[in-house]
mmCIF file of C-alpha atoms in Angstrom:
data_model
loop_
_atom_site.group_PDB
_atom_site.id
_atom_site.type_symbol
_atom_site.label_atom_id
_atom_site.label_comp_id
_atom_site.label_asym_id
_atom_site.label_seq_id
_atom_site.Cartn_x
_atom_site.Cartn_y
_atom_site.Cartn_z
ATOM 1 C CA MET A 774 -118.729 -52.767 52.370
ATOM 2 C CA LEU A 775 -117.898 -56.304 53.484
ATOM 3 C CA PHE A 776 -114.890 -57.980 51.930
ATOM 4 C CA ARG A 777 -115.560 -60.377 49.079
ATOM 5 C CA SER A 778 -112.779 -62.351 47.454
ATOM 6 C CA ASN A 779 -112.630 -62.328 43.659
ATOM 7 C CA ALA A 780 -109.631 -64.403 42.615
ATOM 8 C CA ASN A 781 -109.506 -62.703 39.200
ATOM 9 C CA ASP A 782 -108.696 -59.244 40.572
ATOM 10 C CA ASP A 783 -105.547 -57.802 42.079
ATOM 11 C CA LEU A 784 -105.850 -57.208 45.807
ATOM 12 C CA TRP A 785 -105.085 -53.927 47.553
ATOM 13 C CA VAL A 786 -104.229 -54.137 51.257
ATOM 14 C CA PHE A 787 -104.082 -51.068 53.525
ATOM 15 C CA GLY A 788 -101.341 -51.160 56.162
ATOM 16 C CA TYR A 789 -101.449 -48.786 59.117
ATOM 17 C CA GLY A 790 -99.274 -50.497 61.772
ATOM 18 C CA SER A 791 -96.869 -53.414 61.575
ATOM 19 C CA LEU A 792 -97.938 -54.100 57.994
ATOM 20 C CA ILE A 793 -96.034 -50.916 57.099
ATOM 21 C CA TRP A 794 -92.694 -52.215 58.383
ATOM 22 C CA ARG A 795 -93.262 -55.971 58.079
ATOM 23 C CA PRO A 796 -95.870 -56.827 55.464
ATOM 24 C CA GLY A 797 -94.804 -60.480 55.169
ATOM 25 C CA PHE A 798 -96.372 -61.045 51.739
ATOM 26 C CA GLU A 799 -95.331 -60.467 48.132
ATOM 27 C CA PHE A 800 -96.582 -57.314 46.457
ATOM 28 C CA VAL A 801 -95.960 -55.519 43.166
ATOM 29 C CA GLU A 802 -96.736 -51.993 44.290
ATOM 30 C CA ARG A 803 -96.300 -50.121 47.585
ATOM 31 C CA VAL A 804 -97.836 -46.638 47.703
ATOM 32 C CA PRO A 805 -98.459 -44.124 50.493
ATOM 33 C CA ALA A 806 -102.224 -43.978 50.958
ATOM 34 C CA ARG A 807 -104.981 -42.389 53.003
ATOM 35 C CA ILE A 808 -108.390 -43.625 54.071
ATOM 36 C CA THR A 809 -111.153 -41.571 55.625
ATOM 37 C CA GLY A 810 -113.684 -42.642 58.221
ATOM 38 C CA LEU A 811 -111.111 -44.685 60.180
ATOM 39 C CA HIS A 812 -108.148 -43.756 62.346
ATOM 40 C CA ARG A 813 -105.125 -45.569 63.794
ATOM 41 C CA SER A 814 -105.519 -46.258 67.518
ATOM 42 C CA LEU A 815 -103.836 -48.299 70.258
ATOM 43 C CA CYS A 816 -107.178 -49.931 70.973
ATOM 44 C CA ILE A 817 -106.685 -53.707 70.934
ATOM 45 C CA LEU A 818 -105.519 -55.864 73.805
ATOM 46 C CA SER A 819 -103.085 -58.418 72.405
ATOM 47 C CA PHE A 820 -103.431 -61.907 73.841
ATOM 48 C CA ASP A 821 -101.133 -63.494 71.272
ATOM 49 C CA HIS A 822 -98.555 -61.589 69.205
ATOM 50 C CA ARG A 823 -97.576 -58.897 71.737
ATOM 51 C CA GLY A 824 -99.005 -60.215 74.986
ATOM 52 C CA THR A 825 -100.798 -63.102 76.645
ATOM 53 C CA PRO A 826 -104.242 -63.455 78.231
ATOM 54 C CA GLU A 827 -102.549 -63.102 81.643
ATOM 55 C CA ARG A 828 -100.418 -60.080 80.606
ATOM 56 C CA PRO A 829 -102.068 -58.483 77.576
ATOM 57 C CA GLY A 830 -100.230 -56.120 75.306
ATOM 58 C CA LEU A 831 -101.762 -53.268 73.358
ATOM 59 C CA VAL A 832 -101.646 -53.031 69.574
ATOM 60 C CA LEU A 833 -103.013 -50.806 66.861
ATOM 61 C CA GLY A 834 -106.341 -51.150 65.187
ATOM 62 C CA LEU A 835 -108.315 -49.076 62.761
ATOM 63 C CA ASP A 836 -111.166 -47.553 64.733
ATOM 64 C CA PHE A 837 -114.089 -45.528 63.443
ATOM 65 C CA GLY A 838 -113.823 -41.792 62.791
ATOM 66 C CA GLY A 839 -111.194 -39.464 61.384
ATOM 67 C CA ALA A 840 -108.650 -40.429 58.748
ATOM 68 C CA CYS A 841 -105.519 -42.537 58.541
ATOM 69 C CA ARG A 842 -102.362 -42.343 56.457
ATOM 70 C CA GLY A 843 -100.493 -45.553 55.770
ATOM 71 C CA ILE A 844 -99.357 -47.786 52.927
ATOM 72 C CA ALA A 845 -101.414 -49.554 50.265
ATOM 73 C CA TYR A 846 -99.964 -52.716 48.771
ATOM 74 C CA ARG A 847 -101.062 -54.173 45.432
ATOM 75 C CA VAL A 848 -100.937 -57.948 45.275
ATOM 76 C CA THR A 849 -101.376 -59.699 41.927
ATOM 77 C CA ALA A 850 -104.430 -61.847 41.350
ATOM 78 C CA ALA A 851 -102.141 -64.889 41.230
ATOM 79 C CA ARG A 852 -100.987 -64.187 44.834
ATOM 80 C CA ARG A 853 -104.380 -63.068 46.134
ATOM 81 C CA ILE A 854 -105.536 -66.315 47.764
ATOM 82 C CA ALA A 855 -102.145 -67.007 49.387
ATOM 83 C CA THR A 856 -101.964 -63.426 50.676
ATOM 84 C CA LEU A 857 -105.453 -63.584 52.163
ATOM 85 C CA ALA A 858 -104.605 -66.863 53.883
ATOM 86 C CA TYR A 859 -101.425 -65.327 55.299
ATOM 87 C CA LEU A 860 -103.181 -62.160 56.495
ATOM 88 C CA ARG A 861 -105.993 -64.112 58.122
ATOM 89 C CA GLU A 862 -103.534 -66.318 59.973
ATOM 90 C CA ARG A 863 -101.553 -63.273 61.099
ATOM 91 C CA GLU A 864 -104.329 -60.799 61.875
ATOM 92 C CA GLN A 865 -107.265 -62.978 62.873
ATOM 93 C CA THR A 866 -105.857 -65.247 65.588
ATOM 94 C CA THR A 867 -108.604 -64.029 67.934
ATOM 95 C CA THR A 868 -111.047 -62.519 65.376
ATOM 96 C CA VAL A 869 -110.751 -59.043 66.922
ATOM 97 C CA TYR A 870 -110.715 -57.482 63.449
ATOM 98 C CA ARG A 871 -113.377 -57.289 60.799
ATOM 99 C CA GLU A 872 -112.218 -57.535 57.208
ATOM 100 C CA LEU A 873 -113.696 -54.543 55.433
ATOM 101 C CA VAL A 874 -113.086 -52.831 52.124
ATOM 102 C CA ARG A 875 -112.607 -49.074 52.134
ATOM 103 C CA ASN A 876 -111.733 -46.549 49.486
ATOM 104 C CA ALA A 877 -108.086 -45.552 49.678
ATOM 105 C CA SER A 878 -106.529 -42.534 48.010
ATOM 106 C CA LEU A 879 -103.078 -43.361 46.669
ATOM 107 C CA LYS A 880 -100.486 -40.617 46.736
ATOM 108 C CA GLY A 881 -99.188 -39.585 43.325
ATOM 109 C CA LYS A 882 -99.902 -37.519 40.287
ATOM 110 C CA PRO A 883 -102.553 -38.188 39.436
ATOM 111 C CA GLU A 884 -103.955 -39.393 42.724
ATOM 112 C CA ARG A 885 -105.665 -42.779 42.326
ATOM 113 C CA ARG A 886 -108.499 -44.318 44.311
ATOM 114 C CA VAL A 887 -108.685 -48.034 44.959
ATOM 115 C CA SER A 888 -110.753 -50.384 47.082
ATOM 116 C CA ALA A 889 -108.458 -51.759 49.783
ATOM 117 C CA LEU A 890 -108.807 -54.521 52.328
ATOM 118 C CA CYS A 891 -108.592 -53.112 55.866
ATOM 119 C CA TYR A 892 -108.528 -54.761 59.258
ATOM 120 C CA VAL A 893 -110.944 -52.754 61.405
ATOM 121 C CA VAL A 894 -111.450 -53.374 65.119
ATOM 122 C CA ASP A 895 -114.675 -55.019 66.218
ATOM 123 C CA ARG A 896 -115.783 -52.745 69.065
ATOM 124 C CA SER A 897 -117.956 -55.507 70.542
ATOM 125 C CA HIS A 898 -114.978 -57.867 70.938
ATOM 126 C CA VAL A 899 -113.621 -58.519 74.441
ATOM 127 C CA GLN A 900 -110.188 -57.249 73.326
ATOM 128 C CA TYR A 901 -111.441 -53.797 72.336
ATOM 129 C CA ALA A 902 -109.719 -51.239 74.574
ATOM 130 C CA GLY A 903 -110.523 -47.931 72.916
ATOM 131 C CA LEU A 904 -111.232 -46.027 76.126
ATOM 132 C CA LEU A 905 -107.943 -46.493 77.994
ATOM 133 C CA SER A 906 -106.137 -43.518 79.482
ATOM 134 C CA HIS A 907 -102.614 -42.709 78.313
ATOM 135 C CA GLU A 908 -101.244 -44.118 81.586
ATOM 136 C CA GLN A 909 -103.155 -47.380 81.102
ATOM 137 C CA GLN A 910 -101.848 -47.662 77.543
ATOM 138 C CA LEU A 911 -98.279 -47.218 78.778
ATOM 139 C CA HIS A 912 -98.785 -49.899 81.418
ATOM 140 C CA TYR A 913 -99.890 -52.478 78.855
ATOM 141 C CA VAL A 914 -97.140 -51.593 76.366
ATOM 142 C CA ARG A 915 -94.338 -51.646 78.948
ATOM 143 C CA GLN A 916 -95.176 -54.972 80.603
ATOM 144 C CA ALA A 917 -96.241 -57.219 77.735
ATOM 145 C CA ARG A 918 -94.485 -59.801 75.599
ATOM 146 C CA GLY A 919 -96.067 -62.289 73.181
ATOM 147 C CA ARG A 920 -94.966 -64.781 70.561
ATOM 148 C CA SER A 921 -93.924 -61.965 68.198
ATOM 149 C CA GLY A 922 -91.842 -60.204 70.860
ATOM 150 C CA ASN A 923 -92.036 -57.283 73.258
ATOM 151 C CA ASN A 924 -94.999 -54.939 72.960
ATOM 152 C CA ARG A 925 -92.644 -51.992 73.402
ATOM 153 C CA ASP A 926 -90.625 -53.024 70.320
ATOM 154 C CA TYR A 927 -93.821 -53.169 68.253
ATOM 155 C CA VAL A 928 -94.713 -49.594 69.201
ATOM 156 C CA ILE A 929 -91.165 -48.309 68.610
ATOM 157 C CA GLU A 930 -90.888 -49.965 65.167
ATOM 158 C CA THR A 931 -94.278 -48.621 64.158
ATOM 159 C CA VAL A 932 -93.382 -45.078 65.216
ATOM 160 C CA ARG A 933 -90.105 -45.316 63.267
ATOM 161 C CA ALA A 934 -91.931 -46.492 60.157
ATOM 162 C CA LEU A 935 -94.531 -43.727 60.456
ATOM 163 C CA GLU A 936 -91.862 -41.075 60.931
ATOM 164 C CA ALA A 937 -89.987 -42.376 57.861
ATOM 165 C CA LEU A 938 -93.197 -41.737 55.894
ATOM 166 C CA GLY A 939 -93.507 -38.241 57.364
ATOM 167 C CA ILE A 940 -96.457 -39.237 59.563
ATOM 168 C CA ARG A 941 -96.448 -37.781 63.063
ATOM 169 C CA GLU A 942 -99.270 -38.667 65.427
#
């Protein structure tokens, strides 16, 4: 399902990488969540935040297949438009992601299901790097730095955040 903005509804956002440890927007609820049909992958060359066109970094994307555990954030309808503007400025500097809505299962008793905005990699984009070997991934991560800092720091912070949630990949 393609994302459609309805300013009258609260917005759910699914975080799977840096959005877990640095969401950067106001939210009223933060819940561990799971989506199916997509998985977390170091599959995007970063030409901006964690690298440059000359020395690309490598960042996470949601790629097709499998399942992914992360965090779902609920944003009030009043903050919806501002949050979308922020996320688009942050995540879409090179339009490598597609904004899609996916069902997310929220952890809790009872478990709830919501429709959440997800940033899913566009496999036809020049920055898609889903077929790199482990050694190639390490090369990109070790050598890159972008306007948001070292690529290595991004990976380390993400791993820490995942481990704090009990997620080991």
